[in-house]
């Protein structure tokens, strides 16, 4: 697992978040296309598909010994097995070889009222199952305008220090809510400010832990170069543009 993570971060990480999109035909078509393309068939390329399609995608990747990885878009607060109707545990995801789990996406925080306590349990479960969390943080436009966004983001990061099981590797995705699906992105200085904040805030965590900061929110094939050129950026989380194979391959072409 550790070796996987090391390889995955050798190039900048590109995570495709399909959200609740696609169907089985698209999964087979797109994953086959990506495994046949050298810029996407790489350890640094991760597909966060709906739960239902993860096992089919895993088989497609295994059949051709592909290097790309899979992520779940969520994980249960409960681990192992039990009477939790509708839930998917970290153990189940681990069993089918899922490498990463998105936790705390703003859509889940807002639409499902996921609190910091809930997210802490999800983080614990991912870590206990050797799944690297992709922990999302991000402020609303109102919070940004009040200039309290740094405090707000630090509060979202704070739960990482409450984890009982220490993590060896974590991905922290800065996704300003006002940039998600809007076509509006922060400028390079604004992204750098938050990446620096993430590394500074996390520096007191175990010196052995690997922290990677991503940016997410309206990443496209036209802005990817300037975003990945930010030296401290570890990669990007891509929503809408990851649904189009041509755009996504273009985006992955810029990872180095
Ligand atoms: C997201 O919601 O994780 C995301 C990055 O979306 P988009 O790229 O569509 O803004």
JSON list of N, CA and C in Angstrom, two decimals, residues 81-160:
[
{"chain": "A", "resi": 81, "resn": "UNK", "atom": "N", "xyz": [-18.72, -4.97, 9.42]},
{"chain": "A", "resi": 81, "resn": "UNK", "atom": "CA", "xyz": [-20.01, -5.44, 8.90]},
{"chain": "A", "resi": 81, "resn": "UNK", "atom": "C", "xyz": [-21.07, -5.19, 9.96]},
{"chain": "A", "resi": 82, "resn": "UNK", "atom": "N", "xyz": [-22.33, -5.14, 9.57]},
{"chain": "A", "resi": 82, "resn": "UNK", "atom": "CA", "xyz": [-23.36, -4.97, 10.58]},
{"chain": "A", "resi": 82, "resn": "UNK", "atom": "C", "xyz": [-24.67, -4.50, 10.01]},
{"chain": "A", "resi": 83, "resn": "UNK", "atom": "N", "xyz": [-25.61, -4.22, 10.89]},
{"chain": "A", "resi": 83, "resn": "UNK", "atom": "CA", "xyz": [-26.97, -3.85, 10.49]},
{"chain": "A", "resi": 83, "resn": "UNK", "atom": "C", "xyz": [-27.02, -2.35, 10.17]},
{"chain": "A", "resi": 84, "resn": "UNK", "atom": "N", "xyz": [-26.43, -1.98, 9.04]},
{"chain": "A", "resi": 84, "resn": "UNK", "atom": "CA", "xyz": [-26.39, -0.57, 8.63]},
{"chain": "A", "resi": 84, "resn": "UNK", "atom": "C", "xyz": [-26.86, -0.50, 7.18]},
{"chain": "A", "resi": 85, "resn": "UNK", "atom": "N", "xyz": [-28.15, -0.61, 6.98]},
{"chain": "A", "resi": 85, "resn": "UNK", "atom": "CA", "xyz": [-28.73, -0.70, 5.65]},
{"chain": "A", "resi": 85, "resn": "UNK", "atom": "C", "xyz": [-28.25, 0.43, 4.74]},
{"chain": "A", "resi": 86, "resn": "UNK", "atom": "N", "xyz": [-27.79, 0.02, 3.57]},
{"chain": "A", "resi": 86, "resn": "UNK", "atom": "CA", "xyz": [-27.39, 1.01, 2.56]},
{"chain": "A", "resi": 86, "resn": "UNK", "atom": "C", "xyz": [-25.95, 1.48, 2.66]},
{"chain": "A", "resi": 87, "resn": "UNK", "atom": "N", "xyz": [-25.23, 1.02, 3.69]},
{"chain": "A", "resi": 87, "resn": "UNK", "atom": "CA", "xyz": [-23.88, 1.54, 3.90]},
{"chain": "A", "resi": 87, "resn": "UNK", "atom": "C", "xyz": [-22.81, 0.68, 3.22]},
{"chain": "A", "resi": 88, "resn": "UNK", "atom": "N", "xyz": [-21.67, 1.30, 2.93]},
{"chain": "A", "resi": 88, "resn": "UNK", "atom": "CA", "xyz": [-20.50, 0.61, 2.36]},
{"chain": "A", "resi": 88, "resn": "UNK", "atom": "C", "xyz": [-19.32, 0.90, 3.28]},
{"chain": "A", "resi": 89, "resn": "UNK", "atom": "N", "xyz": [-18.76, -0.14, 3.85]},
{"chain": "A", "resi": 89, "resn": "UNK", "atom": "CA", "xyz": [-17.68, 0.07, 4.83]},
{"chain": "A", "resi": 89, "resn": "UNK", "atom": "C", "xyz": [-16.30, 0.15, 4.19]},
{"chain": "A", "resi": 90, "resn": "UNK", "atom": "N", "xyz": [-15.35, 0.64, 4.97]},
{"chain": "A", "resi": 90, "resn": "UNK", "atom": "CA", "xyz": [-13.96, 0.67, 4.54]},
{"chain": "A", "resi": 90, "resn": "UNK", "atom": "C", "xyz": [-13.45, -0.73, 4.23]},
{"chain": "A", "resi": 91, "resn": "UNK", "atom": "N", "xyz": [-13.85, -1.71, 5.05]},
{"chain": "A", "resi": 91, "resn": "UNK", "atom": "CA", "xyz": [-13.39, -3.09, 4.83]},
{"chain": "A", "resi": 91, "resn": "UNK", "atom": "C", "xyz": [-13.84, -3.59, 3.46]},
{"chain": "A", "resi": 92, "resn": "UNK", "atom": "N", "xyz": [-15.08, -3.24, 3.07]},
{"chain": "A", "resi": 92, "resn": "UNK", "atom": "CA", "xyz": [-15.59, -3.68, 1.76]},
{"chain": "A", "resi": 92, "resn": "UNK", "atom": "C", "xyz": [-14.80, -3.03, 0.63]},
{"chain": "A", "resi": 93, "resn": "UNK", "atom": "N", "xyz": [-14.51, -1.76, 0.80]},
{"chain": "A", "resi": 93, "resn": "UNK", "atom": "CA", "xyz": [-13.76, -1.04, -0.24]},
{"chain": "A", "resi": 93, "resn": "UNK", "atom": "C", "xyz": [-12.34, -1.60, -0.34]},
{"chain": "A", "resi": 94, "resn": "UNK", "atom": "N", "xyz": [-11.78, -1.89, 0.82]},
{"chain": "A", "resi": 94, "resn": "UNK", "atom": "CA", "xyz": [-10.41, -2.44, 0.85]},
{"chain": "A", "resi": 94, "resn": "UNK", "atom": "C", "xyz": [-10.39, -3.81, 0.15]},
{"chain": "A", "resi": 95, "resn": "UNK", "atom": "N", "xyz": [-11.44, -4.59, 0.39]},
{"chain": "A", "resi": 95, "resn": "UNK", "atom": "CA", "xyz": [-11.50, -5.94, -0.19]},
{"chain": "A", "resi": 95, "resn": "UNK", "atom": "C", "xyz": [-11.41, -5.92, -1.71]},
{"chain": "A", "resi": 96, "resn": "UNK", "atom": "N", "xyz": [-12.01, -4.89, -2.34]},
{"chain": "A", "resi": 96, "resn": "UNK", "atom": "CA", "xyz": [-11.95, -4.87, -3.81]},
{"chain": "A", "resi": 96, "resn": "UNK", "atom": "C", "xyz": [-10.83, -3.96, -4.34]},
{"chain": "A", "resi": 97, "resn": "UNK", "atom": "N", "xyz": [-9.96, -3.54, -3.45]},
{"chain": "A", "resi": 97, "resn": "UNK", "atom": "CA", "xyz": [-8.75, -2.83, -3.89]},
{"chain": "A", "resi": 97, "resn": "UNK", "atom": "C", "xyz": [-8.95, -1.36, -4.21]},
{"chain": "A", "resi": 98, "resn": "UNK", "atom": "N", "xyz": [-9.80, -0.69, -3.44]},
{"chain": "A", "resi": 98, "resn": "UNK", "atom": "CA", "xyz": [-9.97, 0.75, -3.62]},
{"chain": "A", "resi": 98, "resn": "UNK", "atom": "C", "xyz": [-8.86, 1.48, -2.85]},
{"chain": "A", "resi": 99, "resn": "UNK", "atom": "N", "xyz": [-8.18, 2.38, -3.51]},
{"chain": "A", "resi": 99, "resn": "UNK", "atom": "CA", "xyz": [-7.01, 3.02, -2.90]},
{"chain": "A", "resi": 99, "resn": "UNK", "atom": "C", "xyz": [-7.34, 4.29, -2.11]},
{"chain": "A", "resi": 100, "resn": "UNK", "atom": "N", "xyz": [-8.36, 5.02, -2.55]},
{"chain": "A", "resi": 100, "resn": "UNK", "atom": "CA", "xyz": [-8.66, 6.33, -1.96]},
{"chain": "A", "resi": 100, "resn": "UNK", "atom": "C", "xyz": [-10.17, 6.47, -1.69]},
{"chain": "A", "resi": 101, "resn": "UNK", "atom": "N", "xyz": [-10.50, 7.38, -0.78]},
{"chain": "A", "resi": 101, "resn": "UNK", "atom": "CA", "xyz": [-11.92, 7.69, -0.56]},
{"chain": "A", "resi": 101, "resn": "UNK", "atom": "C", "xyz": [-12.09, 9.20, -0.38]},
{"chain": "A", "resi": 102, "resn": "UNK", "atom": "N", "xyz": [-13.00, 9.77, -1.15]},
{"chain": "A", "resi": 102, "resn": "UNK", "atom": "CA", "xyz": [-13.29, 11.20, -0.97]},
{"chain": "A", "resi": 102, "resn": "UNK", "atom": "C", "xyz": [-14.14, 11.35, 0.30]},
{"chain": "A", "resi": 103, "resn": "UNK", "atom": "N", "xyz": [-13.72, 12.22, 1.17]},
{"chain": "A", "resi": 103, "resn": "UNK", "atom": "CA", "xyz": [-14.45, 12.42, 2.44]},
{"chain": "A", "resi": 103, "resn": "UNK", "atom": "C", "xyz": [-14.63, 13.92, 2.64]},
{"chain": "A", "resi": 104, "resn": "UNK", "atom": "N", "xyz": [-15.87, 14.30, 2.96]},
{"chain": "A", "resi": 104, "resn": "UNK", "atom": "CA", "xyz": [-16.13, 15.71, 3.27]},
{"chain": "A", "resi": 104, "resn": "UNK", "atom": "C", "xyz": [-16.32, 16.60, 2.06]},
{"chain": "A", "resi": 105, "resn": "UNK", "atom": "N", "xyz": [-16.70, 16.01, 0.92]},
{"chain": "A", "resi": 105, "resn": "UNK", "atom": "CA", "xyz": [-17.00, 16.87, -0.24]},
{"chain": "A", "resi": 105, "resn": "UNK", "atom": "C", "xyz": [-18.11, 17.84, 0.16]},
{"chain": "A", "resi": 106, "resn": "UNK", "atom": "N", "xyz": [-18.05, 19.07, -0.34]},
{"chain": "A", "resi": 106, "resn": "UNK", "atom": "CA", "xyz": [-19.03, 20.08, 0.09]},
{"chain": "A", "resi": 106, "resn": "UNK", "atom": "C", "xyz": [-20.46, 19.66, -0.25]},
{"chain": "A", "resi": 107, "resn": "UNK", "atom": "N", "xyz": [-20.62, 18.86, -1.33]},
{"chain": "A", "resi": 107, "resn": "UNK", "atom": "CA", "xyz": [-21.99, 18.43, -1.66]},
{"chain": "A", "resi": 107, "resn": "UNK", "atom": "C", "xyz": [-22.53, 17.53, -0.56]},
{"chain": "A", "resi": 108, "resn": "UNK", "atom": "N", "xyz": [-21.68, 16.73, 0.06]},
{"chain": "A", "resi": 108, "resn": "UNK", "atom": "CA", "xyz": [-22.15, 15.87, 1.15]},
{"chain": "A", "resi": 108, "resn": "UNK", "atom": "C", "xyz": [-22.30, 16.67, 2.44]},
{"chain": "A", "resi": 109, "resn": "UNK", "atom": "N", "xyz": [-21.40, 17.62, 2.64]},
{"chain": "A", "resi": 109, "resn": "UNK", "atom": "CA", "xyz": [-21.53, 18.45, 3.85]},
{"chain": "A", "resi": 109, "resn": "UNK", "atom": "C", "xyz": [-22.85, 19.22, 3.80]},
{"chain": "A", "resi": 110, "resn": "UNK", "atom": "N", "xyz": [-23.18, 19.75, 2.60]},
{"chain": "A", "resi": 110, "resn": "UNK", "atom": "CA", "xyz": [-24.37, 20.60, 2.49]},
{"chain": "A", "resi": 110, "resn": "UNK", "atom": "C", "xyz": [-25.65, 19.80, 2.31]},
{"chain": "A", "resi": 111, "resn": "UNK", "atom": "N", "xyz": [-25.66, 18.84, 1.37]},
{"chain": "A", "resi": 111, "resn": "UNK", "atom": "CA", "xyz": [-26.90, 18.13, 1.05]},
{"chain": "A", "resi": 111, "resn": "UNK", "atom": "C", "xyz": [-27.26, 17.07, 2.09]},
{"chain": "A", "resi": 112, "resn": "UNK", "atom": "N", "xyz": [-26.24, 16.54, 2.77]},
{"chain": "A", "resi": 112, "resn": "UNK", "atom": "CA", "xyz": [-26.50, 15.48, 3.76]},
{"chain": "A", "resi": 112, "resn": "UNK", "atom": "C", "xyz": [-26.14, 15.92, 5.16]},
{"chain": "A", "resi": 113, "resn": "UNK", "atom": "N", "xyz": [-25.91, 17.19, 5.34]},
{"chain": "A", "resi": 113, "resn": "UNK", "atom": "CA", "xyz": [-25.60, 17.78, 6.64]},
{"chain": "A", "resi": 113, "resn": "UNK", "atom": "C", "xyz": [-24.51, 17.00, 7.37]},
{"chain": "A", "resi": 114, "resn": "UNK", "atom": "N", "xyz": [-23.47, 16.58, 6.64]},
{"chain": "A", "resi": 114, "resn": "UNK", "atom": "CA", "xyz": [-22.40, 15.82, 7.29]},
{"chain": "A", "resi": 114, "resn": "UNK", "atom": "C", "xyz": [-21.58, 16.75, 8.18]},
{"chain": "A", "resi": 115, "resn": "UNK", "atom": "N", "xyz": [-21.60, 16.43, 9.48]},
{"chain": "A", "resi": 115, "resn": "UNK", "atom": "CA", "xyz": [-20.91, 17.28, 10.46]},
{"chain": "A", "resi": 115, "resn": "UNK", "atom": "C", "xyz": [-19.45, 16.86, 10.58]},
{"chain": "A", "resi": 116, "resn": "UNK", "atom": "N", "xyz": [-18.68, 17.65, 11.31]},
{"chain": "A", "resi": 116, "resn": "UNK", "atom": "CA", "xyz": [-17.28, 17.31, 11.54]},
{"chain": "A", "resi": 116, "resn": "UNK", "atom": "C", "xyz": [-17.19, 15.98, 12.29]},
{"chain": "A", "resi": 117, "resn": "UNK", "atom": "N", "xyz": [-18.15, 15.69, 13.19]},
{"chain": "A", "resi": 117, "resn": "UNK", "atom": "CA", "xyz": [-18.13, 14.43, 13.96]},
{"chain": "A", "resi": 117, "resn": "UNK", "atom": "C", "xyz": [-18.31, 13.25, 13.01]},
{"chain": "A", "resi": 118, "resn": "UNK", "atom": "N", "xyz": [-19.25, 13.39, 12.06]},
{"chain": "A", "resi": 118, "resn": "UNK", "atom": "CA", "xyz": [-19.49, 12.33, 11.08]},
{"chain": "A", "resi": 118, "resn": "UNK", "atom": "C", "xyz": [-18.23, 12.13, 10.22]},
{"chain": "A", "resi": 119, "resn": "UNK", "atom": "N", "xyz": [-17.65, 13.23, 9.79]},
{"chain": "A", "resi": 119, "resn": "UNK", "atom": "CA", "xyz": [-16.47, 13.15, 8.92]},
{"chain": "A", "resi": 119, "resn": "UNK", "atom": "C", "xyz": [-15.28, 12.52, 9.65]},
{"chain": "A", "resi": 120, "resn": "UNK", "atom": "N", "xyz": [-15.20, 12.79, 10.95]},
{"chain": "A", "resi": 120, "resn": "UNK", "atom": "CA", "xyz": [-14.12, 12.19, 11.73]},
{"chain": "A", "resi": 120, "resn": "UNK", "atom": "C", "xyz": [-14.25, 10.66, 11.71]},
{"chain": "A", "resi": 121, "resn": "UNK", "atom": "N", "xyz": [-15.49, 10.17, 11.86]},
{"chain": "A", "resi": 121, "resn": "UNK", "atom": "CA", "xyz": [-15.69, 8.71, 11.83]},
{"chain": "A", "resi": 121, "resn": "UNK", "atom": "C", "xyz": [-15.35, 8.14, 10.46]},
{"chain": "A", "resi": 122, "resn": "UNK", "atom": "N", "xyz": [-15.71, 8.85, 9.41]},
{"chain": "A", "resi": 122, "resn": "UNK", "atom": "CA", "xyz": [-15.39, 8.39, 8.05]},
{"chain": "A", "resi": 122, "resn": "UNK", "atom": "C", "xyz": [-13.88, 8.35, 7.84]},
{"chain": "A", "resi": 123, "resn": "UNK", "atom": "N", "xyz": [-13.21, 9.37, 8.34]},
{"chain": "A", "resi": 123, "resn": "UNK", "atom": "CA", "xyz": [-11.75, 9.41, 8.22]},
{"chain": "A", "resi": 123, "resn": "UNK", "atom": "C", "xyz": [-11.13, 8.24, 8.98]},
{"chain": "A", "resi": 124, "resn": "UNK", "atom": "N", "xyz": [-11.65, 7.98, 10.20]},
{"chain": "A", "resi": 124, "resn": "UNK", "atom": "CA", "xyz": [-11.13, 6.85, 11.01]},
{"chain": "A", "resi": 124, "resn": "UNK", "atom": "C", "xyz": [-11.29, 5.55, 10.23]},
{"chain": "A", "resi": 125, "resn": "UNK", "atom": "N", "xyz": [-12.43, 5.38, 9.59]},
{"chain": "A", "resi": 125, "resn": "UNK", "atom": "CA", "xyz": [-12.69, 4.13, 8.88]},
{"chain": "A", "resi": 125, "resn": "UNK", "atom": "C", "xyz": [-11.78, 3.97, 7.68]},
{"chain": "A", "resi": 126, "resn": "UNK", "atom": "N", "xyz": [-11.56, 5.05, 6.96]},
{"chain": "A", "resi": 126, "resn": "UNK", "atom": "CA", "xyz": [-10.67, 4.96, 5.80]},
{"chain": "A", "resi": 126, "resn": "UNK", "atom": "C", "xyz": [-9.28, 4.57, 6.28]},
{"chain": "A", "resi": 127, "resn": "UNK", "atom": "N", "xyz": [-8.79, 5.26, 7.29]},
{"chain": "A", "resi": 127, "resn": "UNK", "atom": "CA", "xyz": [-7.42, 5.01, 7.77]},
{"chain": "A", "resi": 127, "resn": "UNK", "atom": "C", "xyz": [-7.31, 3.57, 8.28]},
{"chain": "A", "resi": 128, "resn": "UNK", "atom": "N", "xyz": [-8.33, 3.12, 9.02]},
{"chain": "A", "resi": 128, "resn": "UNK", "atom": "CA", "xyz": [-8.29, 1.74, 9.56]},
{"chain": "A", "resi": 128, "resn": "UNK", "atom": "C", "xyz": [-8.29, 0.71, 8.43]},
{"chain": "A", "resi": 129, "resn": "UNK", "atom": "N", "xyz": [-8.82, 1.07, 7.27]},
{"chain": "A", "resi": 129, "resn": "UNK", "atom": "CA", "xyz": [-8.89, 0.12, 6.14]},
{"chain": "A", "resi": 129, "resn": "UNK", "atom": "C", "xyz": [-7.78, 0.36, 5.12]},
{"chain": "A", "resi": 130, "resn": "UNK", "atom": "N", "xyz": [-6.79, 1.13, 5.51]},
{"chain": "A", "resi": 130, "resn": "UNK", "atom": "CA", "xyz": [-5.66, 1.41, 4.60]},
{"chain": "A", "resi": 130, "resn": "UNK", "atom": "C", "xyz": [-6.08, 2.09, 3.31]},
{"chain": "A", "resi": 131, "resn": "UNK", "atom": "N", "xyz": [-7.11, 2.90, 3.42]},
{"chain": "A", "resi": 131, "resn": "UNK", "atom": "CA", "xyz": [-7.58, 3.67, 2.26]},
{"chain": "A", "resi": 131, "resn": "UNK", "atom": "C", "xyz": [-7.16, 5.12, 2.51]},
{"chain": "A", "resi": 132, "resn": "UNK", "atom": "N", "xyz": [-6.48, 5.71, 1.54]},
{"chain": "A", "resi": 132, "resn": "UNK", "atom": "CA", "xyz": [-6.02, 7.09, 1.73]},
{"chain": "A", "resi": 132, "resn": "UNK", "atom": "C", "xyz": [-7.19, 8.07, 1.58]},
{"chain": "A", "resi": 133, "resn": "UNK", "atom": "N", "xyz": [-7.47, 8.87, 2.63]},
{"chain": "A", "resi": 133, "resn": "UNK", "atom": "CA", "xyz": [-8.57, 9.84, 2.50]},
{"chain": "A", "resi": 133, "resn": "UNK", "atom": "C", "xyz": [-8.20, 10.99, 1.56]},
{"chain": "A", "resi": 134, "resn": "UNK", "atom": "N", "xyz": [-9.17, 11.40, 0.77]},
{"chain": "A", "resi": 134, "resn": "UNK", "atom": "CA", "xyz": [-9.06, 12.66, 0.02]},
{"chain": "A", "resi": 134, "resn": "UNK", "atom": "C", "xyz": [-10.04, 13.58, 0.74]},
{"chain": "A", "resi": 135, "resn": "UNK", "atom": "N", "xyz": [-9.51, 14.33, 1.71]},
{"chain": "A", "resi": 135, "resn": "UNK", "atom": "CA", "xyz": [-10.37, 15.12, 2.58]},
{"chain": "A", "resi": 135, "resn": "UNK", "atom": "C", "xyz": [-10.58, 16.51, 1.96]},
{"chain": "A", "resi": 136, "resn": "UNK", "atom": "N", "xyz": [-11.85, 16.84, 1.73]},
{"chain": "A", "resi": 136, "resn": "UNK", "atom": "CA", "xyz": [-12.16, 18.11, 1.04]},
{"chain": "A", "resi": 136, "resn": "UNK", "atom": "C", "xyz": [-12.50, 19.22, 2.04]},
{"chain": "A", "resi": 137, "resn": "UNK", "atom": "N", "xyz": [-11.95, 20.38, 1.77]},
{"chain": "A", "resi": 137, "resn": "UNK", "atom": "CA", "xyz": [-12.29, 21.57, 2.56]},
{"chain": "A", "resi": 137, "resn": "UNK", "atom": "C", "xyz": [-12.62, 22.70, 1.57]},
{"chain": "A", "resi": 138, "resn": "UNK", "atom": "N", "xyz": [-13.38, 23.66, 2.02]},
{"chain": "A", "resi": 138, "resn": "UNK", "atom": "CA", "xyz": [-13.68, 24.78, 1.11]},
{"chain": "A", "resi": 138, "resn": "UNK", "atom": "C", "xyz": [-14.74, 25.69, 1.69]},
{"chain": "A", "resi": 139, "resn": "UNK", "atom": "N", "xyz": [-14.60, 26.98, 1.41]},
{"chain": "A", "resi": 139, "resn": "UNK", "atom": "CA", "xyz": [-15.50, 27.98, 1.98]},
{"chain": "A", "resi": 139, "resn": "UNK", "atom": "C", "xyz": [-16.55, 28.43, 0.96]},
{"chain": "A", "resi": 140, "resn": "UNK", "atom": "N", "xyz": [-17.65, 28.96, 1.46]},
{"chain": "A", "resi": 140, "resn": "UNK", "atom": "CA", "xyz": [-18.67, 29.56, 0.59]},
{"chain": "A", "resi": 140, "resn": "UNK", "atom": "C", "xyz": [-18.18, 30.96, 0.17]},
{"chain": "A", "resi": 141, "resn": "UNK", "atom": "N", "xyz": [-18.88, 31.53, -0.78]},
{"chain": "A", "resi": 141, "resn": "UNK", "atom": "CA", "xyz": [-18.52, 32.88, -1.22]},
{"chain": "A", "resi": 141, "resn": "UNK", "atom": "C", "xyz": [-18.73, 33.89, -0.09]},
{"chain": "A", "resi": 142, "resn": "UNK", "atom": "N", "xyz": [-19.79, 33.69, 0.70]},
{"chain": "A", "resi": 142, "resn": "UNK", "atom": "CA", "xyz": [-20.06, 34.59, 1.82]},
{"chain": "A", "resi": 142, "resn": "UNK", "atom": "C", "xyz": [-18.88, 34.60, 2.79]},
{"chain": "A", "resi": 143, "resn": "UNK", "atom": "N", "xyz": [-18.40, 33.40, 3.10]},
{"chain": "A", "resi": 143, "resn": "UNK", "atom": "CA", "xyz": [-17.28, 33.31, 4.06]},
{"chain": "A", "resi": 143, "resn": "UNK", "atom": "C", "xyz": [-16.04, 33.97, 3.45]},
{"chain": "A", "resi": 144, "resn": "UNK", "atom": "N", "xyz": [-15.82, 33.73, 2.18]},
{"chain": "A", "resi": 144, "resn": "UNK", "atom": "CA", "xyz": [-14.64, 34.36, 1.53]},
{"chain": "A", "resi": 144, "resn": "UNK", "atom": "C", "xyz": [-14.76, 35.88, 1.61]},
{"chain": "A", "resi": 145, "resn": "UNK", "atom": "N", "xyz": [-15.95, 36.40, 1.34]},
{"chain": "A", "resi": 145, "resn": "UNK", "atom": "CA", "xyz": [-16.12, 37.85, 1.33]},
{"chain": "A", "resi": 145, "resn": "UNK", "atom": "C", "xyz": [-15.94, 38.48, 2.71]},
{"chain": "A", "resi": 146, "resn": "UNK", "atom": "N", "xyz": [-16.23, 37.71, 3.76]},
{"chain": "A", "resi": 146, "resn": "UNK", "atom": "CA", "xyz": [-16.04, 38.27, 5.11]},
{"chain": "A", "resi": 146, "resn": "UNK", "atom": "C", "xyz": [-14.58, 38.21, 5.54]},
{"chain": "A", "resi": 147, "resn": "UNK", "atom": "N", "xyz": [-13.73, 37.62, 4.70]},
{"chain": "A", "resi": 147, "resn": "UNK", "atom": "CA", "xyz": [-12.28, 37.52, 4.96]},
{"chain": "A", "resi": 147, "resn": "UNK", "atom": "C", "xyz": [-11.96, 36.57, 6.13]},
{"chain": "A", "resi": 148, "resn": "UNK", "atom": "N", "xyz": [-12.95, 35.77, 6.54]},
{"chain": "A", "resi": 148, "resn": "UNK", "atom": "CA", "xyz": [-12.69, 34.82, 7.63]},
{"chain": "A", "resi": 148, "resn": "UNK", "atom": "C", "xyz": [-12.38, 33.42, 7.09]},
{"chain": "A", "resi": 149, "resn": "UNK", "atom": "N", "xyz": [-12.08, 33.37, 5.79]},
{"chain": "A", "resi": 149, "resn": "UNK", "atom": "CA", "xyz": [-11.97, 32.03, 5.18]},
{"chain": "A", "resi": 149, "resn": "UNK", "atom": "C", "xyz": [-10.80, 31.22, 5.72]},
{"chain": "A", "resi": 150, "resn": "UNK", "atom": "N", "xyz": [-9.71, 31.87, 6.11]},
{"chain": "A", "resi": 150, "resn": "UNK", "atom": "CA", "xyz": [-8.57, 31.08, 6.63]},
{"chain": "A", "resi": 150, "resn": "UNK", "atom": "C", "xyz": [-8.95, 30.40, 7.94]},
{"chain": "A", "resi": 151, "resn": "UNK", "atom": "N", "xyz": [-9.64, 31.15, 8.81]},
{"chain": "A", "resi": 151, "resn": "UNK", "atom": "CA", "xyz": [-10.09, 30.57, 10.09]},
{"chain": "A", "resi": 151, "resn": "UNK", "atom": "C", "xyz": [-11.03, 29.41, 9.83]},
{"chain": "A", "resi": 152, "resn": "UNK", "atom": "N", "xyz": [-11.95, 29.62, 8.88]},
{"chain": "A", "resi": 152, "resn": "UNK", "atom": "CA", "xyz": [-12.94, 28.59, 8.55]},
{"chain": "A", "resi": 152, "resn": "UNK", "atom": "C", "xyz": [-12.24, 27.31, 8.07]},
{"chain": "A", "resi": 153, "resn": "UNK", "atom": "N", "xyz": [-11.28, 27.47, 7.17]},
{"chain": "A", "resi": 153, "resn": "UNK", "atom": "CA", "xyz": [-10.58, 26.30, 6.61]},
{"chain": "A", "resi": 153, "resn": "UNK", "atom": "C", "xyz": [-9.76, 25.59, 7.69]},
{"chain": "A", "resi": 154, "resn": "UNK", "atom": "N", "xyz": [-9.19, 26.37, 8.60]},
{"chain": "A", "resi": 154, "resn": "UNK", "atom": "CA", "xyz": [-8.42, 25.74, 9.69]},
{"chain": "A", "resi": 154, "resn": "UNK", "atom": "C", "xyz": [-9.34, 24.90, 10.57]},
{"chain": "A", "resi": 155, "resn": "UNK", "atom": "N", "xyz": [-10.57, 25.41, 10.78]},
{"chain": "A", "resi": 155, "resn": "UNK", "atom": "CA", "xyz": [-11.52, 24.62, 11.58]},
{"chain": "A", "resi": 155, "resn": "UNK", "atom": "C", "xyz": [-11.85, 23.30, 10.88]},
{"chain": "A", "resi": 156, "resn": "UNK", "atom": "N", "xyz": [-11.98, 23.36, 9.56]},
{"chain": "A", "resi": 156, "resn": "UNK", "atom": "CA", "xyz": [-12.27, 22.11, 8.83]},
{"chain": "A", "resi": 156, "resn": "UNK", "atom": "C", "xyz": [-11.08, 21.14, 8.92]},
{"chain": "A", "resi": 157, "resn": "UNK", "atom": "N", "xyz": [-9.88, 21.69, 8.97]},
{"chain": "A", "resi": 157, "resn": "UNK", "atom": "CA", "xyz": [-8.67, 20.84, 9.05]},
{"chain": "A", "resi": 157, "resn": "UNK", "atom": "C", "xyz": [-8.47, 20.27, 10.45]},
{"chain": "A", "resi": 158, "resn": "UNK", "atom": "N", "xyz": [-9.00, 20.98, 11.43]},
{"chain": "A", "resi": 158, "resn": "UNK", "atom": "CA", "xyz": [-8.75, 20.64, 12.82]},
{"chain": "A", "resi": 158, "resn": "UNK", "atom": "C", "xyz": [-9.07, 19.20, 13.18]},
{"chain": "A", "resi": 159, "resn": "UNK", "atom": "N", "xyz": [-10.10, 18.61, 12.53]},
{"chain": "A", "resi": 159, "resn": "UNK", "atom": "CA", "xyz": [-10.49, 17.25, 12.94]},
{"chain": "A", "resi": 159, "resn": "UNK", "atom": "C", "xyz": [-9.39, 16.23, 12.63]},
{"chain": "A", "resi": 160, "resn": "UNK", "atom": "N", "xyz": [-8.50, 16.57, 11.73]},
{"chain": "A", "resi": 160, "resn": "UNK", "atom": "CA", "xyz": [-7.45, 15.61, 11.39]},
{"chain": "A", "resi": 160, "resn": "UNK", "atom": "C", "xyz": [-6.56, 15.32, 12.61]}
]
